[in-house]
Structures are given as structure tokens and as C-alpha cells.
Amino acid sequence: MDDYVYASWDRDTYDPIGKPEIATQDRLLQLFHDELGYSYLGNLEPLENKNVRTEDLYRWLCKANPRRTELAAKALDKFVKELQDFQTSQIAAANERVYELLKYGVPVEPEPGAAPVNIYLIDWITAHNNDFYVAEEVTVIENAKKRLDLVVYVNGIAIAVIELKRSVNFVEEGIRQNITNQRKQWIPRFFATVQFCMAANDTQGLRHGTTGTPQKHYYEWKNDPKATDPISVAIAEHIEQWPRNLDRQVYSMFQKNRFIDLLHNFIVFKGGIKMVPRYNQFFGIKAAEDRMERQEGGIIWHTQGSGKTLTMVYLARWILANIDGSRVLLVTDRDELDEQIERYFRSAGESIVRTQSCADLIQRLNQYEDSLLCSLVHKFGRKSAHNTTEFDYDKSYERYIGEVKASLPPDFKAKGNIFVFVDECHRTQSGKLNKAMKVIMPNAVFVGFTGTPLLVKDKPMSMETFGDFIHKYQHKQAVEDGVILDMKYTPRDVPQEITSPEKIDQYFDVKTKSLTARAKARLAQGWATLQKMYSSRARLSRIAADIMFDFEVKPRLSEGDGNALLVADSVYSACQYYQIFQQAGFKKCAIITSFEPHKGNLRTDSVDVDGGEDTESFFKYQTYMDMLGGKTVEDFEAEVKDAFVNRPDEMKLLIVVDKLLTGFDAPPCTYLYIDKSMQDHGLFQAVCRVNRIDDRTDDDGVNHGESKDFGYIVDYKQLFSPLCEAMETYAGNAFSGYNEEDVEGVLGDFAQKSKERFLEVLESLDAFCERVPMPQGEIEFTKYFCGEGEYGGQKMDEYSQLRGRLYSLVSALVRAFADFSECMDDLGYSESVREEYRKRIVRYDNLKKTIMIASGDALDLKVYAPAMRHLIDTYIDAGDSKELTSLDDFTLLDFVAQQGERLVRGVPGGQESAAATIEGNIGRQIVERQLINPKYYEQLSAILQDLADERKHGAEDYQKLLERYKEIAKRVVRPEEDERYPESIRMNAPLRALYDNTGCDEHKALALDEATRRSLQHGWRSDPTKTRRVKKALWGILRDEVEVEHVFGIIEQQEEY
């Protein structure tokens, strides 16, 4: 089907603004054909397409195995059968299994009992031996009917899906479309073979992810202008003069050699989660490959949070697969990093051995068995980490090196071609470690990995130890790419002398100036505790009170979606902080340091029994014993860290000194409070604890990470003084050891960034709503975001995506205003300007509520998550605006009755708007229930469509219209009251579904229900053997394979089964 008539692909063709997406689609099809050499399969909209085009795959298998065509046929049958056996609920497992078959081949027996032979479905050695295809408008029918813009096939297997949007639409709409298509209500089975999911438009370019990738982790693909491998150079030269970024990106990813490389070497399953590379990881590996082949080391600097550990996985896999006799040893100097690396590699499917001691390491290096090892540089004598000095670190390395040398047997020789990965190689001790390792492994290749810039004074040693930089990906690049979050810096000077009641009240007024009267009243109730703390002269108490104040008013902290780290200057200070928080009733906090309480350490301590203060050692010991509650330090820390990462509402604050400031990833962590003198590496790594993207979604689909727009640094030590100079250079005293360009953009002025963020989001929302037709009243907005009379299929999904974008933008605007409002006085804004902005936000907030009600979204999602309600109450105060509806225990029938009253009252514009709102809500409920009983809800959908048409033509009196709405709504939510059902069927949902979808045959429905219940076993939906048992029972009654599949699909949707 390669006879498509093309206009010659002209990269300089006139490009009109706002052109439809089909124009972009046609241009990309021509690019795939003319420039990339892909065959065009045509417009596949009329066909019912699968993810494997069996004829194309069989033809290629025979071409690749000309003397084994019978094995090719067996491999095809086995591959297709495995795909068919997977159920909708198993798509993640299916995707992993399919990738395994793609990468390693399909094992088939030439004859019964013979050793299996792997038949490869893709030629991984020579890319051009494969058949590459592209198709457009690919219709797929599973649980619903969907049409995919572009699908890329390799040898007849669907490998990539591209959703396109107009240049005036956000590319995020295409991302959400990809994610929606994978859900069980749509076409999840098709994605079992798909390796790349992409979305694109001409303004934002190409975003890529894979199956199961959350929206926040779809990243832009960029070319690296410094790449020197032959494929990258050829690609760069070919596309250098192309004006459109999207065209350059598509060519760069789908150039045949590059695309096969991405598929073969850069797909990882980590604990069931599928991951594909960001461009920095891909080009980092490409830069390293040539070095590794030449047995040359170097340094890979990929900034904190940009996926450095995954880069290690990619490189280790490549080395082991491509260099003969290779072995990889990963060396870290912290126990938590050692654990993290072992856990990461294991979850990525790599067999790694974590050595238990120096002797164990030596023994394993002296053998060939283990190809992947990790080892910890033991920090001996470091029980008091807060007192650790450079000398202590040196002594630890020297002791480690001494133990390693002492463990060497006389005949020792490290076996194999060894590559040593040194994590956090920026530490000055890496030179000593390297020298020791060279004694043990004189021919090893050393690769240093770091997430922080190298200090100017350390660069010569690092270069001497490892070689020069292999690849760089700096902090500023990662922020621009959305890989990590930008950070806002706020220096705070906690007043020391505010002990009088008048000054305390004055301080309260200053702190709450940006808040609403309602928020002030709420905070005033809890101010008594803080007053007592401020009456104390202790500095730590005042800082603690300041932090607790943030937990009352900052949205991420107050509602439990985010949490914080407090860095104390010593274990003793950490314990003091802990006691202060406990006494103030702030219980959800804990200390994590290197301190371990041992009674033996108190032998020489004296305790004042006359009521004086305990010694420092006794105070630390007693504080820890109270906190641990009988648990070991290890168990307590594991529980606390798990809660902090996964349940931030249960563990709000961790007090640390050194621990957790390196290698601890906690996406909910939003605030870092610093009360410790820090600089350079330690400070850089510490501030990066709050820059991780948070994409947590709970079982109900509520996104708890969306509200994290920035990481916040609160500095009580004035580390970046003088402030003005620090904000200009992003360095100041704190980063004085770095080259300025290496730390550019790490921190920025809180006030300026808050202003920029607010104005940016407001402009985006204004532009988004400009598309709504004038006069932009309630009716126009409702029609634009909810449609008019469309109750299913592609169109309804498009409206849903539009609304999702609106909700997201309004929520982002409210969050941005919360930060901005605190800075408006400092930035010189008048009260009148503040009020004008507030009114605009209130208008958008009311619009969001209206659309949620009109669409029916509010019936499921509630009007607001608690965090958003808190934000509005605290910073915006919508005045006397009425509550549109209370959604607790709110049913569809209640809604119709309420809106019906609005109809009757004749509110201006109310009849038309409320009628469309009711139809939208009923239509949504029909669509959501349709899979449970297709026939029943199809009939109701048709009735609702007819009623909508009558309303549009004015053929129905509104009072009668309301009664008919009520009747349809009643049938939607209470089908058991439908009198047309026989008595034996009516009260049972599965029986109703079987009755409606098998010709309204009462006896057949009862027989199918009984057969189903007899055949069901626990876990039947996800177990192919148990699934076949159910289908066999259905076959005994239906005797028709198509009918069996149809009825089984309905049975799968019944919760009662």
C-alpha cells in the first residue's frame, strides 16, 4: 500500500497560523515517506485495526528466515496467541512480556521435544533489514472506538503512537489523549505492543513517553549539538537547515538506526513501571559508548534529579552486552546510596550482587561468576556524623583501602574486563579510592558519576582520577526541560526580641497581611500556642513556631499533600527541635541522623538529680529513646522514610543533620528549612531534595502532586548573603567554590519568581478562554467546554480534555496567587491592583465550578479537593458568592430536581443553560455505565439525543422537558425499577445485563448467570486458565465463539462476579 500520492515534501512551504492538525499530519507523513524511507499504509479509518498486522509480520519473518518458514509461522501464532490471552487488567504485564519477546525472540520448538529456537521479530543488528511503516487515522475498536492520528509499525507490529494537535492547542491535550486511550474503558489491548507514546504540535514540538507514563513525565526530545557518534552527526547534518523544530525532532527519533537503538537498548521495566530515556540520558550513553570501547574513563555530570541512576543502568547494560568479558562494579560511600542502587538495579531486572565486606568483594573479583557488583566504602568510626571533618573522611577511606589490601590472597588477580562506576565522584576522596582500586584492578576503567558541579579546586584531581567530562546535563537545562522543578529561595530573619504581647500581635499582623479575614480568624484560634513559644527567648523555639505557622497557611503543607525537611546544625539541636515540636502538639515529625543511642556511651556522664539540665549526651539519648518507642533505629527509620515518601500527611517534617541530604528522593517534599551553615556540595545536594516532580495519584484518581509547582528553600542562616549579589550571580558565599556557569539558575528570588509564575499562568488562562465565542456568558462557556447534545465517543472525550485543561489552569492560577500575594507589598503593588487580580481569580474560580457542575465532573470529583478549598479560603476569599451545590450524598436525580427548579424560576439565560447542563450530566452517567450494560444504556443515549434535538428546535415545553429529564435520569440510576424486566431478572444487575444483551431471553440469561457463577474462581479476570474456564461454561450454552466473547466482555464488567 505504498501508492499514496504525495506533494513533494517541502520544508519551506507557507505555514499559515492556526492551520488544522491534518496539515501537520500530512506534512509528517511526507517526512516519514520521503526523508525517513517508511512505507505508507494509508488511511486506516474504515478498518478495524489490531496492534499486529499478521500478513506484514509473516512476510517479514519469512524474509528473515527463508529456510525456516515453518518456524516463522509457529512464532507468529505463538506471539499472536500470547497477545490474545492477556486481559484488560493485565496490560502492564502484557507490555513487559511483549517487550521480552521483541528483544529476545519467540522461543519455538522445531519439533516436539526439541530444544527451542528463538525467532526474532525485529532485526536488532541491521536496522535497515526491518520493514518500517506509518499509517494515519488508525481506527481501533475494543471497549470503545478510538481513532489514532499516526501509528508507526516495525515489521507489522505497532510500536509507536503519535497524537497531533493544532499549533493553537496545547500539546498536553495529546498527552492526555494517549493516557486516556490506555484506560480499560477504551483501547488498552492495542498498547500491549506499543513502546513509545507521543504527542506533538508545531508550537511546542514533540513530547514522548511510553505506556503508563504520567503526564508530568512526557518530555521533549532534543538533539545534542555536541554529540559525536556517527549516527548523531549524520542526523544533525541532515536536519540542520530545517526550520520546524517538530520535523527535526521526528526525524531525530525515527531515523531507522536511532529508532532501533532506542527500542533495543533504552527501554527498562523498573518494578513494573516502564521507562524510556530522556534525551540527556540517551546522549550521555552515546557519548560514553565510544569511550568504553576505547577503554577510557571519564565523568558523567547529570544534575540532581535528572535520572542519574537510570543512566547507570543503561550504561552497565550496554557494557555487559557489547564488550567481551566485561564486568561492572559500582562503588558508593553511603549506605543509603548502596541500598538505593541495589534496589534500583534489581527492580530494573538486573542481577546485581551487593558485597557484604571487603573480603567478599575481593573473593568475587577473583572469580568470573558475578558480572554486576556494588560495594560500599565503609565509614569506620563515624558514629557522630555531625562532627565529621575532612580528616575523618580521609581516615575512613584509608581504613577501607587498608582492609581491601589486607584481604588480598597471594594469587589474587581481578578477573575480566572491569569497569568501575564511582557514584558521587565529586568528593575529594575519590582520588585516594582510585589509587587503591588501581592496585587491585590495574586495568580497570573508571567512570565517575555526579549530580553536583565539581568544585574549582577539585576539578584537576577529578580529571586526573577519571578523565575529562563524558557528558554534562546541568541544573538549568533540567529545569527548562521540566525534568526537575525550579526552586524559590527565601531568607528569613526570625525576630529575636518580640516578647511583649504588643510586639507579638504586631508580628502576627505582619505575617497574616496577605491572608483573608476568614484565614486570619482561623489562625488566631491557634495563635495562643505560638504566643507562648514566642515569649520564650530561645531562637530554636521561634524558628519552630515559624515552621508551624507555614504548616497552617502554606497549601501543600496545610493539607498534607507535601511535607518538609529541617536541617539542624547538630544532633543536639535536632533533638531540641524535636522536643519543641512535640511540646507544641506538632506530633507528626521525627529525627533521622547518624546518632544511635547506647547506654554505654553515658558511663562518664553525670545527671543533675536536683532538677538541673541534663548533659548533652543524656538529652540526646533520652530524646531518641522516647521517639523510638522500643523500636530499633533501623526499623524506625525505615517506617518514617516510607511514611514521608508515600504518606506525607502522616509524616510532615523530618529533622536531619547530614543524613538524607544525598540520594534521598521524596517527591512530596516541598519545603527545605535550613538552620545550619552549609556550602558547595552539601548545600547543592540539600536544596535539590525539594526539586523532584511529584506525580502521586491515589486509588480514586486524585492527583496529589499537581499542586507542587516549585521547591521552596527557607534559609535561617542567610547562606546566600549579601542577598542582592546572591540573586544576581546565583552564587554568593554559599556556592563560591563553583564556576558561576555551573550553578546558574539553581536559586532565584522568591518574589520575582512568584510574580513571573502568576502572570504566566494568568496569561495562559486568558489565552485559553479567548477561544470561547462572545459574549462569553455562561451559555457560551458551557457549550464550549461541555458540548451540546454529544453524549459519547471521540467528541465527548475531546470536551473532557478541554475541561481538564481549564481545571488545571485555574488550580495553577490559585496556587500562583497564593505565593504572589505574599510578595505584592514588597514589589510595590497597590491595594487596588491586588483587588483587581483577586476579582479576576474569583471569576475564573466561579467559571470552574460552573463547568464542573454543567459537565457532571463535580458529581464524581467534588467541586474541590480540600487543598484547593483551603487555598481559596486563605488567600482569595470569594466574598458572598453562593455555593453552587453541595455535593455530599448528591445523586443525579437530586441534581435534575435542583436544576429543574432553576428552569421554572426563569433565571435569565437559565432555561437554556440549565437544560444543557442536565443533558450533559445525564449523558456522562450513561457513558460511564455503558460497559456494564451496553444495550440498555445505548437505548437511553438515543432517547437523550432525541430529547436534545427537540429542545434545540423548541419543540418541547420546558415543564414537560423537565419531566422527561427526570424519567431518563431515573432509568439511568435506578434500572431495577424498570417494569419491562421479568421479576426473576429485575433486581440483579448481572441478570439485567445478560437479559438485555442476549435478545431479552429470560431463560438464557438465567442459564448464563448460573453457568458463570459455577465456573468462577478467585482471580479469574487476570488468570488466563481461569478465564478459559468461564468461556468454556458460556460455550456450553451459546455455541458461538463470537457470542461467547461478546457475553464474556459484559460479564467482566459486573462487580457482582
Tab-separated table of N, CA and C in Angstrom, residues 915-1024:
chain	number	residue	atom	x	y	z
A	915	ALA	N	-30.826	23.417	31.015
A	915	ALA	CA	-31.221	22.241	30.227
A	915	ALA	C	-29.987	21.542	29.658
A	916	ALA	N	-29.068	22.341	29.096
A	916	ALA	CA	-27.829	21.745	28.557
A	916	ALA	C	-27.015	21.102	29.667
A	917	THR	N	-27.030	21.719	30.847
A	917	THR	CA	-26.313	21.163	31.999
A	917	THR	C	-26.877	19.815	32.398
A	918	ILE	N	-28.204	19.728	32.456
A	918	ILE	CA	-28.839	18.455	32.812
A	918	ILE	C	-28.497	17.386	31.787
A	919	GLU	N	-28.597	17.736	30.508
A	919	GLU	CA	-28.283	16.753	29.462
A	919	GLU	C	-26.836	16.278	29.567
A	920	GLY	N	-25.927	17.210	29.825
A	920	GLY	CA	-24.523	16.830	29.956
A	920	GLY	C	-24.294	15.872	31.100
A	921	ASN	N	-24.951	16.117	32.224
A	921	ASN	CA	-24.797	15.240	33.380
A	921	ASN	C	-25.380	13.864	33.133
A	922	ILE	N	-26.569	13.827	32.554
A	922	ILE	CA	-27.178	12.526	32.260
A	922	ILE	C	-26.323	11.774	31.242
A	923	GLY	N	-25.876	12.506	30.205
A	923	GLY	CA	-25.045	11.863	29.181
A	923	GLY	C	-23.772	11.276	29.752
A	924	ARG	N	-23.152	11.997	30.671
A	924	ARG	CA	-21.919	11.491	31.305
A	924	ARG	C	-22.182	10.209	32.071
A	925	GLN	N	-23.268	10.193	32.836
A	925	GLN	CA	-23.595	8.996	33.600
A	925	GLN	C	-23.878	7.808	32.685
A	926	ILE	N	-24.518	8.067	31.552
A	926	ILE	CA	-24.793	6.990	30.584
A	926	ILE	C	-23.483	6.416	30.057
A	927	VAL	N	-22.561	7.284	29.658
A	927	VAL	CA	-21.289	6.829	29.100
A	927	VAL	C	-20.519	6.004	30.124
A	928	GLU	N	-20.513	6.452	31.376
A	928	GLU	CA	-19.733	5.748	32.403
A	928	GLU	C	-20.322	4.392	32.747
A	929	ARG	N	-21.611	4.228	32.530
A	929	ARG	CA	-22.254	2.947	32.856
A	929	ARG	C	-22.379	2.019	31.649
A	930	GLN	N	-22.031	2.523	30.460
A	930	GLN	CA	-22.366	1.811	29.228
A	930	GLN	C	-21.740	0.426	29.139
A	931	LEU	N	-20.502	0.268	29.615
A	931	LEU	CA	-19.850	-1.035	29.509
A	931	LEU	C	-20.555	-2.097	30.357
A	932	ILE	N	-21.239	-1.649	31.416
A	932	ILE	CA	-21.919	-2.598	32.293
A	932	ILE	C	-23.098	-3.250	31.589
A	933	ASN	N	-23.816	-2.470	30.796
A	933	ASN	CA	-24.987	-2.981	30.081
A	933	ASN	C	-25.142	-2.202	28.787
A	934	PRO	N	-24.382	-2.566	27.732
A	934	PRO	CA	-24.344	-1.763	26.504
A	934	PRO	C	-25.722	-1.494	25.893
A	935	LYS	N	-26.546	-2.527	25.735
A	935	LYS	CA	-27.840	-2.352	25.072
A	935	LYS	C	-28.725	-1.371	25.828
A	936	TYR	N	-28.826	-1.538	27.122
A	936	TYR	CA	-29.700	-0.711	27.939
A	936	TYR	C	-29.310	0.758	27.843
A	937	TYR	N	-28.008	1.039	27.995
A	937	TYR	CA	-27.580	2.435	28.006
A	937	TYR	C	-27.479	3.024	26.603
A	938	GLU	N	-27.328	2.182	25.574
A	938	GLU	CA	-27.416	2.691	24.206
A	938	GLU	C	-28.821	3.214	23.922
A	939	GLN	N	-29.823	2.501	24.408
A	939	GLN	CA	-31.204	2.948	24.216
A	939	GLN	C	-31.439	4.280	24.928
A	940	LEU	N	-30.953	4.408	26.153
A	940	LEU	CA	-31.140	5.659	26.878
A	940	LEU	C	-30.382	6.802	26.208
A	941	SER	N	-29.197	6.502	25.661
A	941	SER	CA	-28.426	7.519	24.968
A	941	SER	C	-29.177	8.030	23.748
A	942	ALA	N	-29.815	7.123	23.015
A	942	ALA	CA	-30.600	7.523	21.832
A	942	ALA	C	-31.790	8.388	22.242
A	943	ILE	N	-32.462	8.013	23.343
A	943	ILE	CA	-33.607	8.802	23.825
A	943	ILE	C	-33.147	10.203	24.227
A	944	LEU	N	-32.008	10.277	24.916
A	944	LEU	CA	-31.491	11.571	25.349
A	944	LEU	C	-31.106	12.426	24.145
A	945	GLN	N	-30.530	11.808	23.125
A	945	GLN	CA	-30.158	12.556	21.923
A	945	GLN	C	-31.396	13.116	21.246
A	946	ASP	N	-32.438	12.309	21.144
A	946	ASP	CA	-33.689	12.787	20.541
A	946	ASP	C	-34.255	13.963	21.345
A	947	LEU	N	-34.193	13.857	22.655
A	947	LEU	CA	-34.729	14.918	23.502
A	947	LEU	C	-33.924	16.205	23.330
A	948	ALA	N	-32.604	16.067	23.202
A	948	ALA	CA	-31.758	17.245	22.983
A	948	ALA	C	-32.085	17.912	21.658
A	949	ASP	N	-32.304	17.097	20.636
A	949	ASP	CA	-32.669	17.658	19.325
A	949	ASP	C	-33.992	18.404	19.411
A	950	GLU	N	-34.963	17.837	20.124
A	950	GLU	CA	-36.257	18.501	20.275
A	950	GLU	C	-36.099	19.833	21.003
A	951	ARG	N	-35.252	19.838	22.039
A	951	ARG	CA	-35.047	21.085	22.776
A	951	ARG	C	-34.436	22.154	21.892
A	952	LYS	N	-33.458	21.783	21.090
A	952	LYS	CA	-32.791	22.767	20.232
A	952	LYS	C	-33.760	23.391	19.236
A	953	HIS	N	-34.740	22.610	18.801
A	953	HIS	CA	-35.709	23.116	17.819
A	953	HIS	C	-36.944	23.705	18.484
A	954	GLY	N	-36.926	23.792	19.806
A	954	GLY	CA	-38.030	24.405	20.528
A	954	GLY	C	-39.325	23.636	20.445
A	955	ALA	N	-39.215	22.330	20.246
A	955	ALA	CA	-40.417	21.532	20.034
A	955	ALA	C	-41.037	21.030	21.332
A	956	GLU	N	-40.436	21.318	22.454
A	956	GLU	CA	-40.921	20.748	23.709
A	956	GLU	C	-41.095	21.844	24.749
A	957	ASP	N	-42.218	21.832	25.424
A	957	ASP	CA	-42.451	22.737	26.545
A	957	ASP	C	-41.460	22.407	27.664
A	958	TYR	N	-40.908	23.447	28.288
A	958	TYR	CA	-39.836	23.216	29.264
A	958	TYR	C	-40.306	22.421	30.477
A	959	GLN	N	-41.547	22.586	30.882
A	959	GLN	CA	-42.035	21.825	32.021
A	959	GLN	C	-42.096	20.339	31.684
A	960	LYS	N	-42.604	20.052	30.443
A	960	LYS	CA	-42.639	18.651	30.005
A	960	LYS	C	-41.216	18.123	29.810
A	961	LEU	N	-40.344	19.005	29.337
A	961	LEU	CA	-38.945	18.619	29.148
A	961	LEU	C	-38.329	18.168	30.460
A	962	LEU	N	-38.624	18.915	31.521
A	962	LEU	CA	-38.094	18.574	32.828
A	962	LEU	C	-38.571	17.209	33.285
A	963	GLU	N	-39.858	16.918	33.081
A	963	GLU	CA	-40.391	15.624	33.492
A	963	GLU	C	-39.707	14.488	32.740
A	964	ARG	N	-39.424	14.719	31.458
A	964	ARG	CA	-38.761	13.673	30.665
A	964	ARG	C	-37.307	13.500	31.113
A	965	TYR	N	-36.658	14.617	31.477
A	965	TYR	CA	-35.310	14.501	32.048
A	965	TYR	C	-35.332	13.616	33.281
A	966	LYS	N	-36.277	13.875	34.149
A	966	LYS	CA	-36.372	13.109	35.395
A	966	LYS	C	-36.576	11.630	35.103
A	967	GLU	N	-37.396	11.334	34.106
A	967	GLU	CA	-37.669	9.939	33.772
A	967	GLU	C	-36.404	9.242	33.272
A	968	ILE	N	-35.660	9.935	32.392
A	968	ILE	CA	-34.417	9.332	31.883
A	968	ILE	C	-33.405	9.163	33.023
A	969	ALA	N	-33.273	10.184	33.852
A	969	ALA	CA	-32.323	10.102	34.967
A	969	ALA	C	-32.666	8.944	35.887
A	970	LYS	N	-33.968	8.756	36.113
A	970	LYS	CA	-34.396	7.659	36.969
A	970	LYS	C	-34.004	6.321	36.353
A	971	ARG	N	-34.166	6.182	35.045
A	971	ARG	CA	-33.805	4.932	34.374
A	971	ARG	C	-32.284	4.716	34.377
A	972	VAL	N	-31.526	5.833	34.371
A	972	VAL	CA	-30.066	5.710	34.385
A	972	VAL	C	-29.581	5.167	35.722
A	973	VAL	N	-30.061	5.746	36.815
A	973	VAL	CA	-29.505	5.401	38.129
A	973	VAL	C	-30.296	4.324	38.861
A	974	ARG	N	-31.528	4.043	38.419
A	974	ARG	CA	-32.334	3.022	39.086
A	974	ARG	C	-32.958	2.060	38.076
A	975	PRO	N	-32.131	1.353	37.334
A	975	PRO	CA	-32.673	0.446	36.317
A	975	PRO	C	-33.525	-0.673	36.920
A	976	GLU	N	-33.315	-0.979	38.191
A	976	GLU	CA	-34.095	-2.047	38.826
A	976	GLU	C	-35.575	-1.684	38.949
A	977	GLU	N	-35.920	-0.417	38.729
A	977	GLU	CA	-37.324	-0.015	38.793
A	977	GLU	C	-38.009	-0.056	37.432
A	978	ASP	N	-37.256	-0.460	36.408
A	978	ASP	CA	-37.824	-0.562	35.056
A	978	ASP	C	-38.750	-1.786	34.989
A	979	GLU	N	-40.046	-1.552	34.774
A	979	GLU	CA	-41.050	-2.623	34.856
A	979	GLU	C	-41.024	-3.573	33.673
A	980	ARG	N	-40.255	-3.262	32.637
A	980	ARG	CA	-40.243	-4.180	31.489
A	980	ARG	C	-39.437	-5.446	31.771
A	981	TYR	N	-38.613	-5.424	32.855
A	981	TYR	CA	-37.852	-6.621	33.207
A	981	TYR	C	-38.757	-7.646	33.882
A	982	PRO	N	-38.562	-8.947	33.596
A	982	PRO	CA	-39.266	-10.001	34.349
A	982	PRO	C	-38.854	-9.956	35.820
A	983	GLU	N	-39.722	-10.437	36.690
A	983	GLU	CA	-39.458	-10.403	38.132
A	983	GLU	C	-38.172	-11.140	38.494
A	984	SER	N	-37.854	-12.222	37.783
A	984	SER	CA	-36.657	-13.015	38.098
A	984	SER	C	-35.364	-12.298	37.705
A	985	ILE	N	-35.478	-11.231	36.936
A	985	ILE	CA	-34.316	-10.530	36.389
A	985	ILE	C	-34.103	-9.171	37.042
A	986	ARG	N	-35.177	-8.487	37.383
A	986	ARG	CA	-35.171	-7.050	37.651
A	986	ARG	C	-34.176	-6.610	38.722
A	987	MET	N	-34.077	-7.300	39.831
A	987	MET	CA	-33.304	-6.805	40.978
A	987	MET	C	-31.827	-7.201	40.951
A	988	ASN	N	-31.367	-7.811	39.884
A	988	ASN	CA	-29.985	-8.298	39.808
A	988	ASN	C	-29.293	-7.677	38.595
A	989	ALA	N	-28.240	-6.879	38.826
A	989	ALA	CA	-27.575	-6.148	37.746
A	989	ALA	C	-26.971	-7.072	36.690
A	990	PRO	N	-26.219	-8.128	37.049
A	990	PRO	CA	-25.691	-9.020	36.011
A	990	PRO	C	-26.798	-9.676	35.182
A	991	LEU	N	-27.895	-10.066	35.834
A	991	LEU	CA	-29.002	-10.674	35.084
A	991	LEU	C	-29.617	-9.672	34.117
A	992	ARG	N	-29.766	-8.429	34.535
A	992	ARG	CA	-30.305	-7.409	33.639
A	992	ARG	C	-29.400	-7.242	32.422
A	993	ALA	N	-28.080	-7.211	32.654
A	993	ALA	CA	-27.144	-7.042	31.539
A	993	ALA	C	-27.200	-8.230	30.587
A	994	LEU	N	-27.249	-9.442	31.129
A	994	LEU	CA	-27.329	-10.633	30.275
A	994	LEU	C	-28.653	-10.674	29.519
A	995	TYR	N	-29.710	-10.299	30.165
A	995	TYR	CA	-31.046	-10.282	29.550
A	995	TYR	C	-31.083	-9.291	28.377
A	996	ASP	N	-30.612	-8.086	28.606
A	996	ASP	CA	-30.664	-7.052	27.560
A	996	ASP	C	-29.773	-7.376	26.378
A	997	ASN	N	-28.674	-8.051	26.605
A	997	ASN	CA	-27.676	-8.228	25.546
A	997	ASN	C	-27.694	-9.611	24.910
A	998	THR	N	-28.680	-10.419	25.258
A	998	THR	CA	-28.828	-11.735	24.603
A	998	THR	C	-30.264	-11.911	24.096
A	999	GLY	N	-30.825	-10.820	23.561
A	999	GLY	CA	-32.140	-10.917	22.922
A	999	GLY	C	-33.309	-10.922	23.885
A	1000	CYS	N	-33.130	-10.421	25.114
A	1000	CYS	CA	-34.206	-10.363	26.119
A	1000	CYS	C	-34.837	-11.738	26.356
A	1001	ASP	N	-33.961	-12.724	26.430
A	1001	ASP	CA	-34.394	-14.106	26.665
A	1001	ASP	C	-34.168	-14.428	28.145
A	1002	GLU	N	-35.269	-14.518	28.903
A	1002	GLU	CA	-35.187	-14.713	30.340
A	1002	GLU	C	-34.479	-16.005	30.696
A	1003	HIS	N	-34.842	-17.103	30.041
A	1003	HIS	CA	-34.269	-18.416	30.377
A	1003	HIS	C	-32.771	-18.455	30.053
A	1004	LYS	N	-32.385	-17.859	28.914
A	1004	LYS	CA	-30.963	-17.838	28.551
A	1004	LYS	C	-30.162	-17.010	29.561
A	1005	ALA	N	-30.695	-15.860	29.962
A	1005	ALA	CA	-29.995	-15.002	30.924
A	1005	ALA	C	-29.783	-15.745	32.237
A	1006	LEU	N	-30.809	-16.437	32.724
A	1006	LEU	CA	-30.686	-17.185	33.979
A	1006	LEU	C	-29.665	-18.307	33.851
A	1007	ALA	N	-29.677	-18.994	32.679
A	1007	ALA	CA	-28.732	-20.094	32.468
A	1007	ALA	C	-27.299	-19.584	32.405
A	1008	LEU	N	-27.082	-18.445	31.733
A	1008	LEU	CA	-25.743	-17.871	31.633
A	1008	LEU	C	-25.232	-17.426	32.998
A	1009	ASP	N	-26.111	-16.831	33.784
A	1009	ASP	CA	-25.728	-16.391	35.122
A	1009	ASP	C	-25.312	-17.582	35.985
A	1010	GLU	N	-26.100	-18.658	35.935
A	1010	GLU	CA	-25.795	-19.840	36.743
A	1010	GLU	C	-24.488	-20.479	36.290
A	1011	ALA	N	-24.290	-20.578	34.959
A	1011	ALA	CA	-23.061	-21.177	34.444
A	1011	ALA	C	-21.841	-20.345	34.825
A	1012	THR	N	-22.014	-19.038	34.774
A	1012	THR	CA	-20.906	-18.145	35.134
A	1012	THR	C	-20.514	-18.315	36.596
A	1013	ARG	N	-21.510	-18.301	37.464
A	1013	ARG	CA	-21.221	-18.399	38.898
A	1013	ARG	C	-20.582	-19.744	39.246
A	1014	ARG	N	-20.973	-20.814	38.561
A	1014	ARG	CA	-20.385	-22.138	38.820
A	1014	ARG	C	-18.930	-22.197	38.399
A	1015	SER	N	-18.584	-21.446	37.351
A	1015	SER	CA	-17.235	-21.560	36.784
A	1015	SER	C	-16.230	-20.572	37.378
A	1016	LEU	N	-16.720	-19.590	38.133
A	1016	LEU	CA	-15.828	-18.550	38.637
A	1016	LEU	C	-14.882	-19.082	39.714
A	1017	GLN	N	-13.622	-18.642	39.636
A	1017	GLN	CA	-12.621	-18.926	40.657
A	1017	GLN	C	-11.931	-17.616	41.036
A	1018	HIS	N	-11.350	-17.583	42.218
A	1018	HIS	CA	-10.707	-16.359	42.690
A	1018	HIS	C	-9.627	-15.909	41.701
A	1019	GLY	N	-9.647	-14.613	41.352
A	1019	GLY	CA	-8.666	-14.059	40.426
A	1019	GLY	C	-8.915	-14.405	38.985
A	1020	TRP	N	-10.159	-14.726	38.640
A	1020	TRP	CA	-10.456	-15.210	37.282
A	1020	TRP	C	-10.203	-14.167	36.193
A	1021	ARG	N	-10.315	-12.901	36.534
A	1021	ARG	CA	-10.143	-11.876	35.499
A	1021	ARG	C	-8.700	-11.791	34.996
A	1022	SER	N	-7.718	-12.090	35.842
A	1022	SER	CA	-6.310	-11.914	35.471
A	1022	SER	C	-5.577	-13.223	35.198
A	1023	ASP	N	-6.272	-14.340	35.302
A	1023	ASP	CA	-5.634	-15.638	35.100
A	1023	ASP	C	-6.186	-16.277	33.820
A	1024	PRO	N	-5.356	-16.425	32.781
A	1024	PRO	CA	-5.842	-16.981	31.509
A	1024	PRO	C	-6.511	-18.350	31.656
